[in-house]
Structures are given as structure tokens and as C-alpha cells.
Short mmCIF file of C-alpha atoms in Angstrom, two decimals:
data_model
loop_
_atom_site.label_atom_id
_atom_site.label_comp_id
_atom_site.label_asym_id
_atom_site.label_seq_id
_atom_site.Cartn_x
_atom_site.Cartn_y
_atom_site.Cartn_z
CA ASN A 590 -126.94 -101.15 30.50
CA LEU A 591 -123.60 -101.73 32.13
CA SER A 592 -122.94 -102.98 35.63
CA VAL A 593 -120.92 -100.73 37.91
CA GLU A 594 -117.99 -103.12 37.58
CA ASP A 595 -118.14 -103.16 33.76
CA ALA A 596 -118.44 -99.38 33.62
CA ALA A 597 -115.40 -98.95 35.88
CA ARG A 598 -113.38 -101.41 33.79
CA LEU A 599 -114.36 -99.74 30.51
CA ALA A 600 -113.54 -96.29 31.90
CA GLN A 601 -109.99 -97.50 32.48
CA GLU A 602 -109.51 -99.67 29.40
CA ASP A 603 -111.47 -97.72 26.78
CA PRO A 604 -112.40 -94.16 27.82
CA ASP A 605 -114.00 -93.52 24.39
CA TYR A 606 -116.40 -96.48 24.66
CA GLY A 607 -119.48 -94.34 25.32
CA LEU A 608 -118.74 -91.90 22.51
CA ARG A 609 -118.07 -94.70 20.03
CA ASP A 610 -121.22 -96.57 21.12
CA LEU A 611 -123.31 -93.41 20.58
CA PHE A 612 -121.67 -92.74 17.19
CA ASN A 613 -122.26 -96.32 16.02
CA ALA A 614 -125.86 -96.29 17.21
CA ILE A 615 -126.58 -93.07 15.29
CA ALA A 616 -124.78 -94.42 12.21
CA THR A 617 -127.11 -97.44 12.18
CA GLY A 618 -130.23 -95.28 12.63
CA ASN A 619 -130.72 -96.05 16.32
CA TYR A 620 -131.10 -92.45 17.47
CA PRO A 621 -130.97 -91.58 21.17
CA SER A 622 -133.97 -90.07 22.90
CA TRP A 623 -134.57 -88.42 26.23
CA THR A 624 -137.59 -87.69 28.39
CA PHE A 625 -137.64 -84.25 29.97
CA TYR A 626 -139.93 -83.03 32.75
CA ILE A 627 -140.31 -79.62 34.37
CA GLN A 628 -142.43 -78.36 37.20
CA VAL A 629 -144.04 -74.95 36.72
CA MET A 630 -145.60 -72.57 39.22
CA THR A 631 -147.01 -69.10 38.92
CA PHE A 632 -145.33 -66.08 40.49
CA LYS A 633 -148.13 -65.97 43.08
CA GLN A 634 -147.56 -69.64 43.98
CA ALA A 635 -143.84 -68.95 44.39
CA GLU A 636 -144.58 -66.02 46.70
CA THR A 637 -146.82 -68.09 48.98
CA PHE A 638 -144.81 -71.33 48.92
CA PRO A 639 -143.79 -72.58 52.41
CA PHE A 640 -140.10 -72.21 51.55
CA ASN A 641 -138.07 -70.41 48.89
CA PRO A 642 -138.57 -72.51 45.72
CA PHE A 643 -135.35 -71.05 44.31
CA ASP A 644 -133.28 -72.41 47.21
CA ILE A 645 -131.12 -75.08 45.56
CA THR A 646 -130.60 -76.84 48.90
CA LYS A 647 -134.30 -77.82 48.76
CA VAL A 648 -134.03 -79.59 45.41
#
């Protein structure tokens, strides 16, 4: 992880740092991974929810 200061410095000095770091990691077999979560509700739950669950201002 980078500190905010290091990230700001690298963004100015070497804008391709992140891309090169990812490329080198993959080249050495250190593949990236992500965790993904979703929340699911039925149509009936959406109809009876206290507010519009599709209102992006409520996210």
C-alpha cells in the first residue's frame, strides 16, 4: 500500500507506475484478485421497502 503522499508523488513523477506494477505482478505469477458483494431483494421486498431502493441518493 502507498501513503497518500507517495501516491501523489508517483502520480506526478511516474503516471504509469500502477500499470507497470500490475503487469510485473502478473508476469511473476502474482495474479490480482477481488472480492465482490451484492445485496439482493425480491420484487415484493422492493415494492414494500420504506424508500425507493433504486434511488441512487440513498446508496
